[in-house]
Coordinates of C-alpha atoms in Angstrom, one line a residue:
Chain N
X1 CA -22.2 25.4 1.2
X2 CA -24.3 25.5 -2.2
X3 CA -24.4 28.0 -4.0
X4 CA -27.9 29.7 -5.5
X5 CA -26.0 28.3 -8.9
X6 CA -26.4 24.7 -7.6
X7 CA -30.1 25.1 -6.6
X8 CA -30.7 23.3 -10.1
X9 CA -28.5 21.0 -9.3
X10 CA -30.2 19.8 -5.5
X11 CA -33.5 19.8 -7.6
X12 CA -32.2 16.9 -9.8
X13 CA -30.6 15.1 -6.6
X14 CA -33.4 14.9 -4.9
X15 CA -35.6 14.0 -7.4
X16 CA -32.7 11.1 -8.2
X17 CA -33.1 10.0 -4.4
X18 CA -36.6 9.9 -4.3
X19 CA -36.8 8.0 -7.0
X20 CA -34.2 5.8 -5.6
X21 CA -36.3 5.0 -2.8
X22 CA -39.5 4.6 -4.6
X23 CA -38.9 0.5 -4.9
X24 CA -37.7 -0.4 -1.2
X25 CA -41.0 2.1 -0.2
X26 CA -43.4 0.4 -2.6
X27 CA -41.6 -3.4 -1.5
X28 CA -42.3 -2.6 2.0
X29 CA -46.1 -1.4 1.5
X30 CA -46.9 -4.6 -0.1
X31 CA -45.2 -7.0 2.3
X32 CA -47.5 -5.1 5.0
X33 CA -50.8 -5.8 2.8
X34 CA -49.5 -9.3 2.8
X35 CA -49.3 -9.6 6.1
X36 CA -52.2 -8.3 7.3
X37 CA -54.3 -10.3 4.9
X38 CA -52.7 -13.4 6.5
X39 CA -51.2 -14.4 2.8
X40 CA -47.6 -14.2 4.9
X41 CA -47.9 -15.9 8.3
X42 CA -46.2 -13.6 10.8
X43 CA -44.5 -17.0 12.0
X44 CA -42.1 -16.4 9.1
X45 CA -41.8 -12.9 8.4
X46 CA -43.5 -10.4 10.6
X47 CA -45.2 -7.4 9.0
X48 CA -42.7 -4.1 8.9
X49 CA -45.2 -2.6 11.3
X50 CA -44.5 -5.1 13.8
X51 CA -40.7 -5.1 13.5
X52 CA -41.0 -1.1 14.2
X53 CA -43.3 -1.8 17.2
X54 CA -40.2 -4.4 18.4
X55 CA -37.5 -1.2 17.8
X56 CA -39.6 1.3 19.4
X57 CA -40.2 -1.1 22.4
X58 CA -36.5 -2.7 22.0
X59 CA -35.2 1.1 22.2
X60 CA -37.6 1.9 24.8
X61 CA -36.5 -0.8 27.3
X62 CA -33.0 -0.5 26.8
X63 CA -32.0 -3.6 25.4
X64 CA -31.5 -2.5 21.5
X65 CA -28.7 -0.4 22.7
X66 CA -26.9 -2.4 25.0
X67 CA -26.6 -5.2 22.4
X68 CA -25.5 -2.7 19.5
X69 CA -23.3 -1.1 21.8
X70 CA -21.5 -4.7 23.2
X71 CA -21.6 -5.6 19.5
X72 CA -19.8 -2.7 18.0
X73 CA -17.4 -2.4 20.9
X74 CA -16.6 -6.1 20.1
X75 CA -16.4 -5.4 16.6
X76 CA -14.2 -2.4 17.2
X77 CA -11.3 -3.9 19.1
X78 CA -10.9 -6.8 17.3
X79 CA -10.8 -4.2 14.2
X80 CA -8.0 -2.1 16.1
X81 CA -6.1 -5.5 17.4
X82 CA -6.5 -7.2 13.9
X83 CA -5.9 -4.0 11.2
X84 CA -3.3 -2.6 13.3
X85 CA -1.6 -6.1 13.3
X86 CA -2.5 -6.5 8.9
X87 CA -1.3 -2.8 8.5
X88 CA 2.0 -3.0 10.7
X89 CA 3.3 -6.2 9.1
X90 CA 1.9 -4.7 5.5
X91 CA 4.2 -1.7 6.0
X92 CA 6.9 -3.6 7.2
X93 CA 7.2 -6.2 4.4
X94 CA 6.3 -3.5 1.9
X95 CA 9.4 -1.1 2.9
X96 CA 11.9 -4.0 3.7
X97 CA 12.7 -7.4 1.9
X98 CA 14.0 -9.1 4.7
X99 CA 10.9 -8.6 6.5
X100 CA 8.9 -9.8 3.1
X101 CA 10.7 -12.3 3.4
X102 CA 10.0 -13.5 6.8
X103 CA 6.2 -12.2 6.8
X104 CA 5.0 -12.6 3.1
X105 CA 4.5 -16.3 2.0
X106 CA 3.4 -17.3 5.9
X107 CA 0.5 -14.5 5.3
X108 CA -0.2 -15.2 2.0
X109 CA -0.6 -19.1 3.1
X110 CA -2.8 -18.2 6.1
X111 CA -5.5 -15.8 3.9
X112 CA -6.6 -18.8 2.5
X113 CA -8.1 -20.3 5.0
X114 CA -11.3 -19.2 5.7
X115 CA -11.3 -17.5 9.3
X116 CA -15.0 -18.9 9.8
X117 CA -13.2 -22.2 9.7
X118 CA -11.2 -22.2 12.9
X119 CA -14.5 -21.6 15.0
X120 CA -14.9 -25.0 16.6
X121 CA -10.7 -24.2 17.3
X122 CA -11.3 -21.1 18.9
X123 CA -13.8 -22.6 21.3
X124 CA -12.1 -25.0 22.9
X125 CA -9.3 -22.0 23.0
X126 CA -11.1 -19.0 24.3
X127 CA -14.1 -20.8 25.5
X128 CA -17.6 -18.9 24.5
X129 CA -15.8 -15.3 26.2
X130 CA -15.1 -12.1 24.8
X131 CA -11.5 -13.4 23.6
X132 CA -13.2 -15.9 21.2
X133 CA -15.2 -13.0 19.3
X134 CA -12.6 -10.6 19.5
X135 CA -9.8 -13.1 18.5
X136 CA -12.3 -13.8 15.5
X137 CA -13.1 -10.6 14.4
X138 CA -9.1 -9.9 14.6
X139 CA -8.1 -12.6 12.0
X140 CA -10.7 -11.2 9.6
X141 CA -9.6 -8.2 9.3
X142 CA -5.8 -8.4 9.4
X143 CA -5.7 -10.2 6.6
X144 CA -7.2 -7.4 4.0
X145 CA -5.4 -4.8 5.5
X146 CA -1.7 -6.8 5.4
X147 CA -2.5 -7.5 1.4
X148 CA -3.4 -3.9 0.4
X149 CA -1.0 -1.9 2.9
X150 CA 2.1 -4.0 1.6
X151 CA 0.3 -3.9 -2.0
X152 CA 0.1 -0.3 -2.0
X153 CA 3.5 0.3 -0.9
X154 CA 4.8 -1.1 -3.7
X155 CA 2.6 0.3 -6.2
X156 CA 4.0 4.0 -5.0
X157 CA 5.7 5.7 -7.9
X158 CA 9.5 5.0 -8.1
X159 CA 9.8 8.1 -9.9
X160 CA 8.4 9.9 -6.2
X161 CA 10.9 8.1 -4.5
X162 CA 13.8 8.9 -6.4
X163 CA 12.8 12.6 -6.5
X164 CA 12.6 12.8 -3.2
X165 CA 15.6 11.4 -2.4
X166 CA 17.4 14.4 -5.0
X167 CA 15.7 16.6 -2.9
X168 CA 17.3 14.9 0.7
X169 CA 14.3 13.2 2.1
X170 CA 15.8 10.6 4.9
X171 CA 14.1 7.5 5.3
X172 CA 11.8 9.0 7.9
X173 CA 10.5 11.7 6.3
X174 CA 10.0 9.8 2.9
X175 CA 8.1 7.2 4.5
X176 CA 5.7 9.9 5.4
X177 CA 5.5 12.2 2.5
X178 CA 6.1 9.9 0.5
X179 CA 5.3 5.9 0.5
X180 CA 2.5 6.7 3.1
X181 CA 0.4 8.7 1.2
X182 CA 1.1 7.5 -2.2
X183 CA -0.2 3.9 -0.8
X184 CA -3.3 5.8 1.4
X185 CA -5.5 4.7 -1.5
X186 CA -4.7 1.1 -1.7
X187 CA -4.9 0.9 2.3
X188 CA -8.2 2.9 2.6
X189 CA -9.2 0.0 0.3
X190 CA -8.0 -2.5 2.4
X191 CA -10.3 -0.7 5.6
X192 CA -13.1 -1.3 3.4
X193 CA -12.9 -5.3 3.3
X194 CA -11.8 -5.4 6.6
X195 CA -14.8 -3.4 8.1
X196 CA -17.4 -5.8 5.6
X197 CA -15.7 -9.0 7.2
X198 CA -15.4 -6.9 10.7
X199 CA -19.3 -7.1 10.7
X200 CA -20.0 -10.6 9.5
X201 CA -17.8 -12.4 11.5
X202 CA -19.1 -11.0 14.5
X203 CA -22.4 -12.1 13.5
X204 CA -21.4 -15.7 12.6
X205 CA -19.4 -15.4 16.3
X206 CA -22.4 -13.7 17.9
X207 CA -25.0 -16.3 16.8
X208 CA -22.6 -19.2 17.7
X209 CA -22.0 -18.4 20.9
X210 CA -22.6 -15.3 23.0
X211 CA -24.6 -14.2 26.0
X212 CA -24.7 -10.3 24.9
X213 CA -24.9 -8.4 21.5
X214 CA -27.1 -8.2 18.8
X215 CA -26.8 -11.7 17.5
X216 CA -27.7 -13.4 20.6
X217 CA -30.6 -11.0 20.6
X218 CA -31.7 -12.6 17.4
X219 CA -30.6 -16.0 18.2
X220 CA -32.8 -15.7 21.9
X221 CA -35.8 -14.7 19.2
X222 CA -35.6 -17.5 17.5
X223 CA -36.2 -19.5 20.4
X224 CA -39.5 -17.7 21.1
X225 CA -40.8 -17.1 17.9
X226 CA -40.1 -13.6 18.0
X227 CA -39.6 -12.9 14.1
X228 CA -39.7 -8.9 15.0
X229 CA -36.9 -9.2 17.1
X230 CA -35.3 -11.4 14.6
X231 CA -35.5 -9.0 11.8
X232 CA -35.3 -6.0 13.8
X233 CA -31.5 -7.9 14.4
X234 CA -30.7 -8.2 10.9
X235 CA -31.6 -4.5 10.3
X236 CA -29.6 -3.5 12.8
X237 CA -26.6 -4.8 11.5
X238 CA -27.4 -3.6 7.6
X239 CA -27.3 -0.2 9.6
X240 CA -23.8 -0.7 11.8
X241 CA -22.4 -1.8 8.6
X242 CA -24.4 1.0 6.4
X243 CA -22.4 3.6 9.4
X244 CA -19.1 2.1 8.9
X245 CA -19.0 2.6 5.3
X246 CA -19.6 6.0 5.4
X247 CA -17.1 6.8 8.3
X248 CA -15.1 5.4 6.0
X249 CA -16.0 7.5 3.0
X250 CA -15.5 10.8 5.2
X251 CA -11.8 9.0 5.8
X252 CA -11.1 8.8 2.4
X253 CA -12.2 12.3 1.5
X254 CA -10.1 14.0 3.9
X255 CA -7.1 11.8 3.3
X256 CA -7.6 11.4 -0.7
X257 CA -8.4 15.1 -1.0
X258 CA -5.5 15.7 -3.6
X259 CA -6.8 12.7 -5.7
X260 CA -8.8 13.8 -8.5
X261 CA -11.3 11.2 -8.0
X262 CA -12.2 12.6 -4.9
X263 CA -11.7 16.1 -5.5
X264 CA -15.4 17.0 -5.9
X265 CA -16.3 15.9 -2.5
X266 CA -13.3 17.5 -1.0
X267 CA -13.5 21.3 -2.6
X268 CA -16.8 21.3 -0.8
X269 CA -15.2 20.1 2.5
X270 CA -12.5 22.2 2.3
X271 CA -14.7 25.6 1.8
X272 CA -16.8 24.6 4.4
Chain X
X1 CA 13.4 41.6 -29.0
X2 CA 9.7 42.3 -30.5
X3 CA 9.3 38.3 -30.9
X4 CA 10.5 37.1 -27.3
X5 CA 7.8 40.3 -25.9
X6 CA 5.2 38.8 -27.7
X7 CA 6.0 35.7 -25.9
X8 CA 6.0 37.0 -22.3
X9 CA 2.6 39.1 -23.3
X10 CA 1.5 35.4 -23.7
X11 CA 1.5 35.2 -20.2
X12 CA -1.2 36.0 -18.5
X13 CA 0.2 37.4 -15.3
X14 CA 0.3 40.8 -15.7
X15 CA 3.0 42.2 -12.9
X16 CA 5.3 38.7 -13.6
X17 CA 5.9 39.9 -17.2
X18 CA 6.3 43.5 -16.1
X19 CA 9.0 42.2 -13.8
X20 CA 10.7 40.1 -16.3
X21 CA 10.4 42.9 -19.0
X22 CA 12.2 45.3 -16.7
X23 CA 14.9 42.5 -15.8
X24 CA 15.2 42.3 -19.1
X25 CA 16.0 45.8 -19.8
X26 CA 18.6 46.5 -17.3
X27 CA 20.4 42.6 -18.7
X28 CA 20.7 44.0 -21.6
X29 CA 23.0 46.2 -20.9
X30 CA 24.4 43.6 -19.8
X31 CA 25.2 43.5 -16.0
X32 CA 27.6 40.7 -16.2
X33 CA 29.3 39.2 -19.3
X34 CA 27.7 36.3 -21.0
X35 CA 30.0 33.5 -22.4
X36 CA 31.9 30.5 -20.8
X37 CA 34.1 32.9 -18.7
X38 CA 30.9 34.3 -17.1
X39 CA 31.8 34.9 -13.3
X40 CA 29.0 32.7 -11.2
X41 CA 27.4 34.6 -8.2
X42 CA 27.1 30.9 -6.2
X43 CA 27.9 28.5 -9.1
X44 CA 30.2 25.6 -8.6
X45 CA 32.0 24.3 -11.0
X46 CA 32.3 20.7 -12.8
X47 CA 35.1 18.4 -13.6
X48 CA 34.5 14.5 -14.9
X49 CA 37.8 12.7 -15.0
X50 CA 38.3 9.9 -17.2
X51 CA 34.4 8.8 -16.9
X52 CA 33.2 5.6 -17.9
X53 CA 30.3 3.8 -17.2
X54 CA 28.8 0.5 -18.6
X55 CA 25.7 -1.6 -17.8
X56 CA 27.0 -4.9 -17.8
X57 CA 28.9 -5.3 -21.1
X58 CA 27.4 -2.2 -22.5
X59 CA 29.6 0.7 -22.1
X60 CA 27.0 3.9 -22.6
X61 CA 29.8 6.4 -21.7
X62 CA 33.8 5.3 -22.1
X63 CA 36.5 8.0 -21.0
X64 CA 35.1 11.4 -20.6
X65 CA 36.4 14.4 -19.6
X66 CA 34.9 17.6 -19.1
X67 CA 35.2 20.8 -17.4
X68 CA 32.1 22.9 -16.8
X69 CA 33.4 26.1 -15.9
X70 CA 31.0 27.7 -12.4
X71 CA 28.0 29.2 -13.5
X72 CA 27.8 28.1 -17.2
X73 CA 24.7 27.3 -19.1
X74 CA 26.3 23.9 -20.8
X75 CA 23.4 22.2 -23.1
X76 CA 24.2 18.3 -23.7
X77 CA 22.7 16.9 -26.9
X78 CA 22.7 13.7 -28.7
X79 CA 20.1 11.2 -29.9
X80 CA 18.0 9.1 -27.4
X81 CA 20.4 6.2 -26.1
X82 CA 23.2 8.1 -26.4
X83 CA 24.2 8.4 -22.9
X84 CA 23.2 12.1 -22.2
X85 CA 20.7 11.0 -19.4
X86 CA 23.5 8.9 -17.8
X87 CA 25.8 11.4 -17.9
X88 CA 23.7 13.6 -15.7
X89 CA 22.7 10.7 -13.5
X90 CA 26.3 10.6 -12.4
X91 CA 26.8 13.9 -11.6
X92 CA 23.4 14.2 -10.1
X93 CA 24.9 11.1 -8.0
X94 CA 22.3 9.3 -8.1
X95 CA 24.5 6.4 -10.1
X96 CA 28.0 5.6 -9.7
X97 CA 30.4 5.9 -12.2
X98 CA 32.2 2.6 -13.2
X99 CA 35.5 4.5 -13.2
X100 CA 36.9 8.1 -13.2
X101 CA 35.9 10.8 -11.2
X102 CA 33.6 13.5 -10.9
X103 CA 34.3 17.1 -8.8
X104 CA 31.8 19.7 -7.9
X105 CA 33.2 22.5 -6.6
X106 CA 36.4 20.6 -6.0
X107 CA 34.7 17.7 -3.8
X108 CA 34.8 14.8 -5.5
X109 CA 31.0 13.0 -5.9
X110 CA 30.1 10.3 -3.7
X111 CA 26.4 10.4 -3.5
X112 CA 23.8 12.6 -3.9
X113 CA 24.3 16.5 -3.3
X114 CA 22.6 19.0 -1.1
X115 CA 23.9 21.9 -3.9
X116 CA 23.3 20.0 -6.4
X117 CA 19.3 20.0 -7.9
X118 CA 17.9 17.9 -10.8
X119 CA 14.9 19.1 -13.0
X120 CA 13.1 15.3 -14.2
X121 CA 11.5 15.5 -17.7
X122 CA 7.9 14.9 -16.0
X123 CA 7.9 17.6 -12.6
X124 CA 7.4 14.6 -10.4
X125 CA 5.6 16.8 -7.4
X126 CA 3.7 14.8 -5.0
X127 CA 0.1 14.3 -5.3
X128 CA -0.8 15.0 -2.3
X129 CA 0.9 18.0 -1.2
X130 CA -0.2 21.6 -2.0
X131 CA 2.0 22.8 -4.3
X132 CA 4.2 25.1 -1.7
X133 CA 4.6 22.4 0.6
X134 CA 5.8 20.8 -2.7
X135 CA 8.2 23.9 -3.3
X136 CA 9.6 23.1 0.3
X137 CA 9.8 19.4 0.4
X138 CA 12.9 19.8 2.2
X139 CA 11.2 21.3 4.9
X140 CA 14.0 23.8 5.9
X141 CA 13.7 26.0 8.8
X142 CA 11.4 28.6 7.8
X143 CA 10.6 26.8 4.4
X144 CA 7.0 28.5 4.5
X145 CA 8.9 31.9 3.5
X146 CA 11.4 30.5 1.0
X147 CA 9.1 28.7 -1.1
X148 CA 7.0 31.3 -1.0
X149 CA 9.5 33.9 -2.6
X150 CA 10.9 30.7 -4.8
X151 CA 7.4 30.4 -6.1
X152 CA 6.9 34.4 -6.4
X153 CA 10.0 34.0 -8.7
X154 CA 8.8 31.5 -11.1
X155 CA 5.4 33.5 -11.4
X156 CA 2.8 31.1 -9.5
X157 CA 3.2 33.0 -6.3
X158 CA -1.0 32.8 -6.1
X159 CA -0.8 28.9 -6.8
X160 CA 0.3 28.1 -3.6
X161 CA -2.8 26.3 -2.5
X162 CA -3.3 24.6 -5.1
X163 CA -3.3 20.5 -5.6
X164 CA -0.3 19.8 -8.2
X165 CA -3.4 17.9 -10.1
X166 CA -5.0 20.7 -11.6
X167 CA -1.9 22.6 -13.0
X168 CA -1.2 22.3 -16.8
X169 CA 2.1 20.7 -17.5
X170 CA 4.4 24.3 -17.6
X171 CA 2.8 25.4 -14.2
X172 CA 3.8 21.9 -12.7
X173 CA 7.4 22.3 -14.1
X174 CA 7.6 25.9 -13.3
X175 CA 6.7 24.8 -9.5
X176 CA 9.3 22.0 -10.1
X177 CA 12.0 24.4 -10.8
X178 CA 10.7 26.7 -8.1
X179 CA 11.4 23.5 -5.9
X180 CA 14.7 23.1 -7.4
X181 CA 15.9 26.7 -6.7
X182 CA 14.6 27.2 -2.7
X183 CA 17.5 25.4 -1.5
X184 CA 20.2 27.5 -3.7
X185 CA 21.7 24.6 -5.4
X186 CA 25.5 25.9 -7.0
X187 CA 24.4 23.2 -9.6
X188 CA 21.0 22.7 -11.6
X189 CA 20.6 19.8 -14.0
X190 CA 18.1 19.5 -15.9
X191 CA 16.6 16.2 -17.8
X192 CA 15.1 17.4 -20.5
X193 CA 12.5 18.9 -18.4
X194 CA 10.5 21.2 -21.8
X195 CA 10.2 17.9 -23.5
X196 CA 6.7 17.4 -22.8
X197 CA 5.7 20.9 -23.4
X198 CA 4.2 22.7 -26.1
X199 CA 6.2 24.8 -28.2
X200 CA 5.0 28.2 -26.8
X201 CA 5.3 27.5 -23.5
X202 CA 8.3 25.8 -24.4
X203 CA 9.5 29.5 -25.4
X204 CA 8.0 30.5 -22.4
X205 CA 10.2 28.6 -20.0
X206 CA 13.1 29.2 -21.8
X207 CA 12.7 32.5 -20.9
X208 CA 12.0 31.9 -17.3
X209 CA 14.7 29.5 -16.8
X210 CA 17.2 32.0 -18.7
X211 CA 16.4 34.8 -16.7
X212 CA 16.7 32.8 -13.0
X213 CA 19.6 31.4 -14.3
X214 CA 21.6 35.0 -15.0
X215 CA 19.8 36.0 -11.5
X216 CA 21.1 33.1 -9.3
X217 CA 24.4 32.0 -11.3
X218 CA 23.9 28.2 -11.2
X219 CA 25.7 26.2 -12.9
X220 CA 23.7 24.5 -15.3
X221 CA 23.7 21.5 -17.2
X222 CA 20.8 21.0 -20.0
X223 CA 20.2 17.4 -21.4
X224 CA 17.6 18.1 -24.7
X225 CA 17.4 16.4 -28.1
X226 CA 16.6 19.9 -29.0
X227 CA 18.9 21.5 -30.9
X228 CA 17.3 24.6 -31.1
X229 CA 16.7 24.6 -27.6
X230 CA 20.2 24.1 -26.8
X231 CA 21.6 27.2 -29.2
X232 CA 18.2 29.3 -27.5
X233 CA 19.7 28.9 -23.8
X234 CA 23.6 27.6 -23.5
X235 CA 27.0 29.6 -23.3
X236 CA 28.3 26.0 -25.3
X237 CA 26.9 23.1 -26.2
X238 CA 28.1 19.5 -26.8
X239 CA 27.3 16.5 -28.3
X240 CA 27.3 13.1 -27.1
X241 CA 27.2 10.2 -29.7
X242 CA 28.8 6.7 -28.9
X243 CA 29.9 7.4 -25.5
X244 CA 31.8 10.7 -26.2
X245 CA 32.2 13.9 -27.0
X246 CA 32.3 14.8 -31.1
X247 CA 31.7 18.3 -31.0
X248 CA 32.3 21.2 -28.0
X249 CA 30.8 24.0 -29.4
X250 CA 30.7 28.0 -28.0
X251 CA 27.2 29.8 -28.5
X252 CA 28.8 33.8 -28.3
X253 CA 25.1 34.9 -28.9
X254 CA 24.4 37.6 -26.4
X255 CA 21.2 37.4 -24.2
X256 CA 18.7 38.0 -23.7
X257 CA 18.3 35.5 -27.0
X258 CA 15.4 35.7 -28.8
X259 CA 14.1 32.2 -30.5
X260 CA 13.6 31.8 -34.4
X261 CA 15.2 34.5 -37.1
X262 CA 18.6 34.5 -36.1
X263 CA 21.2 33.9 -39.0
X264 CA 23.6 33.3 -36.8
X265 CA 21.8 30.8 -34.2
X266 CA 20.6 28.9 -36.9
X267 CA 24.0 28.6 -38.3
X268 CA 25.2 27.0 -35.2
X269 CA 22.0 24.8 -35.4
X270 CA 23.3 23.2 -38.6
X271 CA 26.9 22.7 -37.2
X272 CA 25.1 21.0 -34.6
X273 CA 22.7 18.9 -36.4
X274 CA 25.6 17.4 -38.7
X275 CA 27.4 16.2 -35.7
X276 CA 24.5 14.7 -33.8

């Protein structure tokens, strides 16, 4: 894929990455001196050696991923329930005014409130089920999606529009050639927010109340002093998070592979 | 004739300027006479009846009428704000007129036109689309083939896989006109579409759009604030100030034209320039 030009090229990245990770690697070495010295009680924060002795046992046994795999299924549909609901009524206010209308100031009211909020609500709606962290996750995520899909349908260059309606585009092909991809920036955006406030609502809706998943793995640490386990479960979720962000990042450089911006990434996809 | 061949030696396709110096040997013998009465091979022609159309109170263009014979090269010019871009918004049907009519090919305008193509000032070719599925937006049967061979004749035939993003501003209007000509419009319009461009390749698509234009026999209509533009490429030229026509003016220059040195083409120029 690199050409023997590049090879100068790599030598600089990976000196840049190394050197990236030099302060995380030199953080972590001192936290373990500290621990084992007995300067940091393990009560509070256990040494890095120990919360890798609680993955490798955690992955061992089973548990680590059944509770990332409950979690990220949770996290998943209430995604697809709560973006596909934010991206349907964002494409159908953005293309039509009556729909604006009807939709627009009702969303734009609702985004305010902080979905974190309505918690004690959806308890005594859902009980402490699936539906409550599901329903959850969904209201977090519609909203970012809604804003930018209708955002970036309006953004799309009139001048596209009109051109393609010289050339005798109907409405169903122009809302494919045309508005779609002209607002897949904005809504790829939009995916972004929703995927950061997919994550930590579940974990706000996890360590309230749930009998599965990574956050009631934490939470049940807590209760016995397992600080491993604890951090082990905040790690976790840096790396679910870490994932979706670069899932995302492939999206965007197959969809956005006209966009100059992204153009660098996607010659090299595209020759592959 | 040495000037305009130094032009197309400009270009750097080799086997695109052999082809367009051999079509412009056999046209100069002239295959088909030049000049308003020029028969059209699939050119429609144009008649506005008593136009007028007003924004509001503002009345840009007030009782025109016009014929533009089929297959004419007719240049429109006049000074920004005169109503030149209007004008071809109208026929283009992409406005309505406030009152009067407009025929093409003897069916009056309603809307926009499947034979009828308009050439914007900036290409306007989508982003994301490689530039032949930009040639063949329409997405015709068998629009793979046609855009190809539309391409192939404005020279960018190896561009076809390209992003529109990394073309210089004459490629993207050369694969703008390409787009323009798959569908075999009877009538191209064009906004001032060498504007932007700079003066060589300016020449350069003058010389493109002159020889497609005496290949397919569109009817053409040219809005420019170029006046040496319009005497380089029209059979007549008019110009628009206040709403009207003051001056409806033949260019008997024969073609292929070259640009520059020409006593008689600047001549015309002048008469021009005193009326815009």
């Amino acid at each position: 894929m690199v050409g023997p030009s590049h090879l100068h090229g790599t030598g600089a990245a990976a000196l840049r990455t190394l050197a990236s990770w030099a302060l995380p690697i030199v953080l972590l070495i001192a936290w373990e001196i500290a621990s084992r010295s007995g300067v940091l009680s393990t009560r509070l924060l256990p040494a890095p050696s120990a919360v890798a002795a609680a993955f490798w046992e955690s992955l061992r046994n089973g548990t680590l991923l059944t509770h990332a795999t409950i979690s990220t299924e949770r996290a998943l549909k209430g995604l697809f329930i709560g973006g596909g609901i934010g991206f349907v009524l964002g494409v159908l206010a953005g293309v039509s005014r009556p729909a604006e209308i009807v939709f627009d100031s009702s969303m734009q009211m609702l985004r305010n409130v902080p979905h974190l909020a309505i918690i004690p609500l959806v308890i005594l709606w859902f009980g402490i089920g699936e539906e409550a962290k599901i329903f959850l996750v969904a209201i977090g995520t519609a909203f970012p999606l809604y804003l930018n899909t209708f955002h970036g349908i309006r953004t799309v260059d009139p001048k596209l529009i009109e051109m393609a309606r010289v050339y005798g585009l109907g409405p169903v092909p122009l809302f494919w050639r045309v508005i779609l991809p002209g607002a897949m920036p904005s809504i790829l955006v939009g995916l972004r927010f929703s995927l950061g406030l997919m994550w930590l609502t579940l974990i706000v809706a996890e360590t309230i109340s749930a009998s599965s998943g990574i956050g009631y793995m934490t939470m049940n640490a807590r209760e016995f002093l397992q600080t491993d386990v604890v951090v082990l479960g905040i790690i976790v979720y840096a790396l679910l998070g870490k994932l979706a962000d670069f899932i995302t990042r492939l999206l965007e450089a197959r969809a956005l592979a006209w966009h100059p911006t992204y153009r660098r990434t996607v010659t090299r996809g595209a020759t592959s | 004739m040495r000037e305009s061949a130094s032009v197309l030696r400009l270009h750097k396709d080799a086997s695109f300027h052999e082809a367009d110096a051999l079509a412009e040997k056999n046209l100069l013998r002239d295959v088909r006479p030049h000049g308003k009465d020029a028969p059209s091979l699939n050119g429609q022609d144009i008649r506005l009846d008593r136009l007028s159309k007003s924004f509001g109170n503002r009345s840009v263009l007030s009782d025109l009428d016009l014929v533009i014979p089929a297959g004419q090269l007719l240049a429109i010019v006049g000074r920004s704000g005169c109503g030149k871009s209007t004008l071809l918004r109208l026929i283009a049907g992409l406005d309505r007129p406030t009152s009067g009519t407009i025929a093409i090919g003897g069916a009056e305008v309603q809307s926009l036109q499947p034979n009828v193509r308009l050439l914007f000032q900036d290409a306007r070719l989508l982003p994301w689309h490689r530039v032949l599925s930009n040639v063949g937006i329409a997405r015709t049967k068998g629009w793979q083939e046609t855009a190809a061979a539309a391409l192939a004749d404005v020279g960018l035939d190896d561009r076809s896989n390209d992003w529109p993003a990394v073309l210089s501003g004459g490629q993207a209007q050369r694969v703008a006109l390409a787009r323009a000509l798959v569908s075999r419009p009877g009538v191209l319009l064009l906004d001032e579409p060498f504007g932007a461009l700079d003066a060589l390749t300016r020449m350069e698509m003058h010389r493109l759009l002159e020889r497609i234009w005496r290949e397919h026999g569109f009817t053409t209509v040219l809005i420019t604030h170029d006046v040496a533009e319009a005497v380089a490429l029209a059979d007549r030229v008019l110009v628009i100030r206040d709403g009207g026509i003051t001056l409806d003016l033949p260019v008997d220059l024969p073609r292929p034209r070259r640009e520059g040195a020409d006593t008689a083409a600047v001549a015309l120029q002048a008469r021009i320039l005193e009326e815009v």
